[in-house]
Amino acid sequence: MKEKRDTFGSKLGIIAAAAGSAIGLGNIYRFPCMVGENGGAAFILIYLLIVICLGIPIMLSEFVIGRRSEKNLVGAFKILAPGSSWTIVGYIGVLCALIILAFYSTVSGWTLEYILKACTNYFSGKDINAIEQGFVDFQNASFRPILWQIIFLILTAFIIFKGIKDGVEKYTKILMPALFVILIILCIKSLTLEGSSEGLKFLFKPDLSKIDSKIILSALGQAFFSLSVGMGCLITYGSYVDKKDNLKTTTLSVCLTDTLVAILSGIIIFPAAFSFGVKPEAGFGLAFNTLPMIFDQMAGGYFFCIIFFVLLAIAALTSTISLLEVIVTFISEEYKIKRSYATILGSSCAAIIGILATLSLRKNSILTLFDKPLFDNLDFLTANIMLPLGALLIVFFVAWKMKKDNFYDEISNNGSLKNGIVNKIIFFIIKYIAPIVIVLIFINQMFLS
Ligand code: TRP
C-alpha cells in the first residue's frame, strides 16, 4: 500500500516555501559581495540575463521532475529512469545539499551573534577598525561561532521535524512577508541618505568593458546559488506540490521575488556604503562590519541594525530549511527511517562538516586548501562547479531522457492549461540553449581565461 505523502496545503504555501529557499544569505550577503568584487552594474546585467535565460527553465525542470515522481531526490531518478545511472545525479544533489548546509550554517550562526550584538548596543560609538577587530575576535573565539551554528541547525531541525504543512509551510508563510516589510523599510532608509546616488550609479550604470570570463562564471554561480537551482532542492519541494498548481507561474513568481530581493539588498547596502565613503569591494565585511557602522551613525540606527540582522537570520532560516528537507526526505524515504531520526542524522552530518568550515576561518587554521580556508573552497566547489554541472544534468535529463509528453503534461497540468507556443519555446530552451550556454561558460573559464 502506498503511504500517504505530506503535501503543501496551498498554492501560496509552495510559493512561500520555494521563495524562502531561494531568498537567503545568497541574496542579502553573497550577492552584494559578488557585485562589489565584480564591478557593479556589469555583473548585475549578466546576472539578470542568466536568471532569465537559464534560471527560469532550470527551475521549471526541477519542479517537473519533482512533481512527476513525487519522490525524494534519488527516488525521483529511480522512478523516472529505472535501472539507469541517472540516480547518481540524485546522490550528487544530496551531497551538495549537505555541503551547502554545512558552510551556510556558519554564516547563519553569525547572524544570531550579531542580533545579540545589535540588541546590546555593541556597535555604538565604534569606528570601522574596532568593528572589524570585533569580527575577527569573534571568529577566533574558541566556541562562540560553533555554538551559534549549532543553535541555528537545531532551529532548522525543529521546523523540519514538524513536516511540510505544519512545519515548512506554516513558518515560511509567516517569515517571508516579515522579511519583505523589513527590506522595504531599510531600502527607504538607505535611499534617503545624503550621497546615496553614487551607490545607485554603481548598481545600475554598467561599464561593459569590465565583463570577462571570471565575471560570467561568478554570475552563473551566483544566479544558481541564489535561485536554489542545480542540485535538485526544488525537485524535493516539487514533489510536495499539488497536481492542480501551475508550475510555470510558481516558477516565475519565485524567480521574480528572488531577483527583486537581491536587487533590493544591493539598494540597501551600496547607497549606504557610498554615502559613508566605504569601498564597494569590502566583500563580506559589507554586511557584518560596514552596515552596523553606518547604522550607528544614523538616526534610529539602533533599531535598524537589529531589524537588519533579524532579516538576515530569517532569510537564512528559510533556506537552511530547504537544504535540510532535501537530506531528510532522501534518508527517510530511501532507507525507510522515521522522519524524526532522519532529521537528527542529517543535521548532525551537516554540523560536523559545518564545524570544520567554521574552524577553517580562524587565524592560522590548518584547514586550508589551495591557500584558502575550507569554507571558501566549499563555497566555490558548490556554487561554481557542482550547481552548474548539476543544472546541466537536470536539463539534459528532462529534455533527452524523460518522455517529452510527461514534461508537457506537467507544465500544462495534463492539458488543462493551454499556451502551446510558450511551452514549446520553454522546451527548446531546456533542450538546446541551456546546456550549450552552461558548457560554453565552463569552457570559457577553463581554457580561455
Ligand atoms: N538560495 C539560497 C540563498 O540564496 C541558498 C540555498 C538554499 C541553495 N537551498 C539551496 C543554494 C539549494 C543552492 C541549492 O541563500
mmCIF file of C-alpha atoms in Angstrom, residues 142-397:
data_model
loop_
_atom_site.group_PDB
_atom_site.id
_atom_site.type_symbol
_atom_site.label_atom_id
_atom_site.label_comp_id
_atom_site.label_asym_id
_atom_site.label_seq_id
_atom_site.Cartn_x
_atom_site.Cartn_y
_atom_site.Cartn_z
ATOM 1 C CA SER A 142 37.010 29.328 20.788
ATOM 2 C CA PHE A 143 33.470 28.171 20.663
ATOM 3 C CA ARG A 144 31.023 31.023 20.200
ATOM 4 C CA PRO A 145 30.707 30.738 16.392
ATOM 5 C CA ILE A 146 30.255 26.993 16.717
ATOM 6 C CA LEU A 147 27.682 27.366 19.443
ATOM 7 C CA TRP A 148 25.581 29.740 17.314
ATOM 8 C CA GLN A 149 25.971 27.464 14.321
ATOM 9 C CA ILE A 150 24.637 24.517 16.280
ATOM 10 C CA ILE A 151 21.768 26.556 17.701
ATOM 11 C CA PHE A 152 20.856 27.549 14.158
ATOM 12 C CA LEU A 153 20.920 23.944 12.965
ATOM 13 C CA ILE A 154 18.734 22.890 15.887
ATOM 14 C CA LEU A 155 16.243 25.614 14.972
ATOM 15 C CA THR A 156 16.184 24.338 11.392
ATOM 16 C CA ALA A 157 15.804 20.740 12.535
ATOM 17 C CA PHE A 158 12.904 21.717 14.791
ATOM 18 C CA ILE A 159 10.896 23.074 11.848
ATOM 19 C CA ILE A 160 11.775 20.154 9.558
ATOM 20 C CA PHE A 161 10.743 17.800 12.333
ATOM 21 C CA LYS A 162 7.196 19.078 12.081
ATOM 22 C CA GLY A 163 6.816 18.121 8.421
ATOM 23 C CA ILE A 164 5.812 20.024 5.304
ATOM 24 C CA LYS A 165 2.405 21.524 6.054
ATOM 25 C CA ASP A 166 2.785 22.181 9.767
ATOM 26 C CA GLY A 167 6.488 22.983 9.617
ATOM 27 C CA VAL A 168 7.970 24.276 6.390
ATOM 28 C CA GLU A 169 4.783 25.857 5.037
ATOM 29 C CA LYS A 170 3.474 27.297 8.275
ATOM 30 C CA TYR A 171 6.720 29.019 9.210
ATOM 31 C CA THR A 172 7.740 30.280 5.771
ATOM 32 C CA LYS A 173 4.299 31.819 5.292
ATOM 33 C CA ILE A 174 4.898 33.987 8.354
ATOM 34 C CA LEU A 175 8.607 34.602 7.867
ATOM 35 C CA MET A 176 8.568 35.679 4.210
ATOM 36 C CA PRO A 177 6.145 38.631 4.483
ATOM 37 C CA ALA A 178 8.033 39.788 7.587
ATOM 38 C CA LEU A 179 11.200 39.751 5.552
ATOM 39 C CA PHE A 180 9.663 41.905 2.816
ATOM 40 C CA VAL A 181 8.447 44.535 5.236
ATOM 41 C CA ILE A 182 11.914 44.804 6.794
ATOM 42 C CA LEU A 183 13.578 45.031 3.370
ATOM 43 C CA ILE A 184 11.373 47.878 2.226
ATOM 44 C CA ILE A 185 11.914 49.849 5.444
ATOM 45 C CA LEU A 186 15.700 49.508 5.099
ATOM 46 C CA CYS A 187 15.633 50.450 1.400
ATOM 47 C CA ILE A 188 13.763 53.665 2.083
ATOM 48 C CA LYS A 189 16.223 54.486 4.830
ATOM 49 C CA SER A 190 19.245 53.889 2.622
ATOM 50 C CA LEU A 191 17.881 55.853 -0.329
ATOM 51 C CA THR A 192 17.189 58.902 1.783
ATOM 52 C CA LEU A 193 20.813 59.166 2.929
ATOM 53 C CA GLU A 194 22.866 62.003 1.529
ATOM 54 C CA GLY A 195 25.073 60.985 -1.408
ATOM 55 C CA SER A 196 23.210 57.746 -1.997
ATOM 56 C CA SER A 197 23.001 58.375 -5.755
ATOM 57 C CA GLU A 198 26.620 57.269 -6.251
ATOM 58 C CA GLY A 199 25.678 53.853 -4.937
ATOM 59 C CA LEU A 200 22.751 53.669 -7.344
ATOM 60 C CA LYS A 201 25.054 54.528 -10.236
ATOM 61 C CA PHE A 202 27.406 51.743 -9.191
ATOM 62 C CA LEU A 203 24.459 49.356 -9.194
ATOM 63 C CA PHE A 204 22.691 50.376 -12.361
ATOM 64 C CA LYS A 205 25.142 52.044 -14.785
ATOM 65 C CA PRO A 206 27.067 49.194 -16.361
ATOM 66 C CA ASP A 207 30.627 49.528 -17.608
ATOM 67 C CA LEU A 208 30.640 46.806 -20.244
ATOM 68 C CA SER A 209 34.420 46.807 -20.558
ATOM 69 C CA LYS A 210 34.560 45.125 -17.150
ATOM 70 C CA ILE A 211 32.938 41.922 -18.405
ATOM 71 C CA ASP A 212 35.328 38.971 -18.578
ATOM 72 C CA SER A 213 35.108 35.212 -18.201
ATOM 73 C CA LYS A 214 35.576 35.334 -14.438
ATOM 74 C CA ILE A 215 32.641 37.701 -14.032
ATOM 75 C CA ILE A 216 30.453 35.497 -16.206
ATOM 76 C CA LEU A 217 31.231 32.319 -14.241
ATOM 77 C CA SER A 218 30.740 34.150 -10.953
ATOM 78 C CA ALA A 219 27.390 35.465 -12.180
ATOM 79 C CA LEU A 220 26.380 31.964 -13.246
ATOM 80 C CA GLY A 221 27.340 30.501 -9.877
ATOM 81 C CA GLN A 222 25.647 33.328 -8.029
ATOM 82 C CA ALA A 223 22.437 33.016 -10.057
ATOM 83 C CA PHE A 224 22.181 29.263 -9.464
ATOM 84 C CA PHE A 225 23.071 29.593 -5.797
ATOM 85 C CA SER A 226 20.569 32.367 -5.277
ATOM 86 C CA LEU A 227 17.718 30.629 -7.091
ATOM 87 C CA SER A 228 18.464 27.344 -5.257
ATOM 88 C CA VAL A 229 18.753 25.512 -8.553
ATOM 89 C CA GLY A 230 21.248 22.974 -9.835
ATOM 90 C CA MET A 231 21.183 20.363 -7.117
ATOM 91 C CA GLY A 232 17.571 19.318 -7.006
ATOM 92 C CA CYS A 233 16.425 21.239 -3.951
ATOM 93 C CA LEU A 234 13.337 22.191 -5.917
ATOM 94 C CA ILE A 235 12.890 18.612 -7.096
ATOM 95 C CA THR A 236 12.243 17.795 -3.452
ATOM 96 C CA TYR A 237 9.917 20.777 -2.937
ATOM 97 C CA GLY A 238 8.281 19.993 -6.295
ATOM 98 C CA SER A 239 7.485 16.514 -5.061
ATOM 99 C CA TYR A 240 5.204 18.026 -2.439
ATOM 100 C CA VAL A 241 3.327 20.313 -4.859
ATOM 101 C CA ASP A 242 -0.339 19.675 -5.527
ATOM 102 C CA LYS A 243 -1.168 18.349 -9.013
ATOM 103 C CA LYS A 244 -3.501 21.294 -9.598
ATOM 104 C CA ASP A 245 -0.904 24.007 -9.035
ATOM 105 C CA ASN A 246 0.525 25.835 -12.019
ATOM 106 C CA LEU A 247 4.244 25.112 -12.171
ATOM 107 C CA LYS A 248 5.000 27.866 -14.664
ATOM 108 C CA THR A 249 3.513 30.690 -12.634
ATOM 109 C CA THR A 250 5.070 29.272 -9.473
ATOM 110 C CA THR A 251 8.492 29.287 -11.150
ATOM 111 C CA LEU A 252 8.032 32.829 -12.418
ATOM 112 C CA SER A 253 6.927 34.141 -9.029
ATOM 113 C CA VAL A 254 9.874 32.536 -7.270
ATOM 114 C CA CYS A 255 12.461 33.795 -9.775
ATOM 115 C CA LEU A 256 10.978 37.274 -9.735
ATOM 116 C CA THR A 257 10.855 37.633 -5.967
ATOM 117 C CA ASP A 258 14.337 36.207 -5.568
ATOM 118 C CA THR A 259 15.806 38.655 -8.067
ATOM 119 C CA LEU A 260 13.858 41.516 -6.561
ATOM 120 C CA VAL A 261 15.256 40.769 -3.119
ATOM 121 C CA ALA A 262 18.818 40.588 -4.447
ATOM 122 C CA ILE A 263 18.439 43.982 -6.110
ATOM 123 C CA LEU A 264 16.761 45.458 -3.019
ATOM 124 C CA SER A 265 19.664 44.213 -0.897
ATOM 125 C CA GLY A 266 22.007 45.996 -3.272
ATOM 126 C CA ILE A 267 19.900 49.122 -2.864
ATOM 127 C CA ILE A 268 20.181 48.819 0.908
ATOM 128 C CA ILE A 269 23.919 48.223 1.014
ATOM 129 C CA PHE A 270 25.582 50.261 -1.760
ATOM 130 C CA PRO A 271 23.927 53.678 -1.421
ATOM 131 C CA ALA A 272 24.636 53.454 2.320
ATOM 132 C CA ALA A 273 28.234 52.351 1.736
ATOM 133 C CA PHE A 274 28.919 55.106 -0.818
ATOM 134 C CA SER A 275 27.254 57.682 1.317
ATOM 135 C CA PHE A 276 29.711 56.850 4.118
ATOM 136 C CA GLY A 277 32.730 56.532 1.825
ATOM 137 C CA VAL A 278 33.127 52.763 2.157
ATOM 138 C CA LYS A 279 34.654 50.903 -0.799
ATOM 139 C CA PRO A 280 32.237 48.544 -2.580
ATOM 140 C CA GLU A 281 34.875 45.796 -2.633
ATOM 141 C CA ALA A 282 34.600 45.392 1.137
ATOM 142 C CA GLY A 283 33.218 41.874 0.490
ATOM 143 C CA PHE A 284 31.538 40.042 3.335
ATOM 144 C CA GLY A 285 32.513 42.939 5.573
ATOM 145 C CA LEU A 286 29.771 44.982 3.867
ATOM 146 C CA ALA A 287 27.003 43.231 5.758
ATOM 147 C CA PHE A 288 28.720 42.431 9.042
ATOM 148 C CA ASN A 289 31.022 45.431 9.517
ATOM 149 C CA THR A 290 30.078 48.310 7.256
ATOM 150 C CA LEU A 291 26.334 48.300 7.780
ATOM 151 C CA PRO A 292 26.458 48.271 11.602
ATOM 152 C CA MET A 293 28.856 51.208 11.487
ATOM 153 C CA ILE A 294 26.557 53.066 9.122
ATOM 154 C CA PHE A 295 23.511 52.273 11.231
ATOM 155 C CA ASP A 296 25.332 53.639 14.254
ATOM 156 C CA GLN A 297 25.670 56.998 12.565
ATOM 157 C CA MET A 298 22.032 57.193 11.563
ATOM 158 C CA ALA A 299 19.005 58.392 13.449
ATOM 159 C CA GLY A 300 17.156 55.336 14.731
ATOM 160 C CA GLY A 301 20.150 53.228 13.786
ATOM 161 C CA TYR A 302 19.853 51.064 16.882
ATOM 162 C CA PHE A 303 16.558 49.648 15.666
ATOM 163 C CA PHE A 304 17.559 49.439 12.017
ATOM 164 C CA CYS A 305 20.597 47.430 12.971
ATOM 165 C CA ILE A 306 18.529 44.946 14.939
ATOM 166 C CA ILE A 307 15.970 44.541 12.188
ATOM 167 C CA PHE A 308 18.681 44.084 9.575
ATOM 168 C CA PHE A 309 20.221 41.134 11.392
ATOM 169 C CA VAL A 310 16.815 39.676 12.183
ATOM 170 C CA LEU A 311 16.137 39.908 8.460
ATOM 171 C CA LEU A 312 19.355 38.073 7.666
ATOM 172 C CA ALA A 313 18.550 35.357 10.178
ATOM 173 C CA ILE A 314 15.028 34.836 8.835
ATOM 174 C CA ALA A 315 16.244 34.684 5.249
ATOM 175 C CA ALA A 316 18.913 32.183 6.239
ATOM 176 C CA LEU A 317 16.467 30.034 8.181
ATOM 177 C CA THR A 318 14.005 29.558 5.308
ATOM 178 C CA SER A 319 16.964 28.485 3.160
ATOM 179 C CA THR A 320 18.521 26.055 5.628
ATOM 180 C CA ILE A 321 15.061 24.521 5.998
ATOM 181 C CA SER A 322 15.002 23.729 2.279
ATOM 182 C CA LEU A 323 18.503 22.259 2.342
ATOM 183 C CA LEU A 324 17.818 20.019 5.311
ATOM 184 C CA GLU A 325 14.490 18.972 3.782
ATOM 185 C CA VAL A 326 16.350 17.530 0.772
ATOM 186 C CA ILE A 327 18.550 15.423 3.028
ATOM 187 C CA VAL A 328 15.753 14.327 5.360
ATOM 188 C CA THR A 329 13.307 13.348 2.594
ATOM 189 C CA PHE A 330 16.121 11.341 0.997
ATOM 190 C CA ILE A 331 17.141 9.499 4.158
ATOM 191 C CA SER A 332 13.634 8.793 5.365
ATOM 192 C CA GLU A 333 12.262 7.571 2.025
ATOM 193 C CA GLU A 334 15.241 5.662 0.678
ATOM 194 C CA TYR A 335 16.213 3.957 3.921
ATOM 195 C CA LYS A 336 12.701 3.815 5.410
ATOM 196 C CA ILE A 337 13.783 5.659 8.525
ATOM 197 C CA LYS A 338 11.397 7.747 10.615
ATOM 198 C CA ARG A 339 11.429 11.430 9.697
ATOM 199 C CA SER A 340 12.494 12.389 13.197
ATOM 200 C CA TYR A 341 15.567 10.142 13.145
ATOM 201 C CA ALA A 342 16.415 11.234 9.610
ATOM 202 C CA THR A 343 16.319 14.849 10.798
ATOM 203 C CA ILE A 344 18.728 14.151 13.633
ATOM 204 C CA LEU A 345 21.063 12.202 11.360
ATOM 205 C CA GLY A 346 21.020 14.797 8.564
ATOM 206 C CA SER A 347 21.585 17.786 10.784
ATOM 207 C CA SER A 348 24.349 16.007 12.703
ATOM 208 C CA CYS A 349 26.266 15.291 9.479
ATOM 209 C CA ALA A 350 25.856 18.927 8.437
ATOM 210 C CA ALA A 351 27.045 20.044 11.873
ATOM 211 C CA ILE A 352 30.256 18.009 11.610
ATOM 212 C CA ILE A 353 31.283 19.412 8.214
ATOM 213 C CA GLY A 354 29.955 22.819 9.216
ATOM 214 C CA ILE A 355 32.115 22.986 12.338
ATOM 215 C CA LEU A 356 35.184 22.256 10.223
ATOM 216 C CA ALA A 357 34.171 25.065 7.856
ATOM 217 C CA THR A 358 33.773 27.446 10.800
ATOM 218 C CA LEU A 359 37.127 26.448 12.304
ATOM 219 C CA SER A 360 38.831 26.963 8.933
ATOM 220 C CA LEU A 361 38.113 30.690 9.189
ATOM 221 C CA ARG A 362 40.199 31.072 12.325
ATOM 222 C CA LYS A 363 43.577 32.722 12.123
ATOM 223 C CA ASN A 364 46.367 30.262 11.207
ATOM 224 C CA SER A 365 43.886 27.427 10.771
ATOM 225 C CA ILE A 366 45.320 24.320 9.163
ATOM 226 C CA LEU A 367 42.014 23.585 7.477
ATOM 227 C CA THR A 368 43.034 25.166 4.184
ATOM 228 C CA LEU A 369 43.263 24.030 0.596
ATOM 229 C CA PHE A 370 44.827 25.954 -2.322
ATOM 230 C CA ASP A 371 45.793 28.633 0.201
ATOM 231 C CA LYS A 372 42.176 29.299 1.035
ATOM 232 C CA PRO A 373 40.099 28.296 4.056
ATOM 233 C CA LEU A 374 37.991 25.152 3.696
ATOM 234 C CA PHE A 375 34.961 27.458 3.936
ATOM 235 C CA ASP A 376 35.875 29.293 0.700
ATOM 236 C CA ASN A 377 36.640 26.032 -1.047
ATOM 237 C CA LEU A 378 33.260 24.560 -0.173
ATOM 238 C CA ASP A 379 31.544 27.725 -1.385
ATOM 239 C CA PHE A 380 33.449 27.718 -4.693
ATOM 240 C CA LEU A 381 33.041 23.974 -5.222
ATOM 241 C CA THR A 382 29.282 24.044 -4.786
ATOM 242 C CA ALA A 383 28.325 27.362 -6.400
ATOM 243 C CA ASN A 384 30.737 27.430 -9.318
ATOM 244 C CA ILE A 385 31.159 23.739 -10.086
ATOM 245 C CA MET A 386 28.523 21.438 -8.587
ATOM 246 C CA LEU A 387 25.469 23.626 -9.242
ATOM 247 C CA PRO A 388 26.247 24.404 -12.914
ATOM 248 C CA LEU A 389 27.141 20.754 -13.505
ATOM 249 C CA GLY A 390 24.007 19.568 -11.716
ATOM 250 C CA ALA A 391 21.897 22.041 -13.666
ATOM 251 C CA LEU A 392 23.384 20.750 -16.901
ATOM 252 C CA LEU A 393 22.489 17.172 -15.998
ATOM 253 C CA ILE A 394 18.991 18.152 -14.890
ATOM 254 C CA VAL A 395 18.064 19.958 -18.128
ATOM 255 C CA PHE A 396 19.676 17.157 -20.099
ATOM 256 C CA PHE A 397 17.575 14.644 -18.221
#
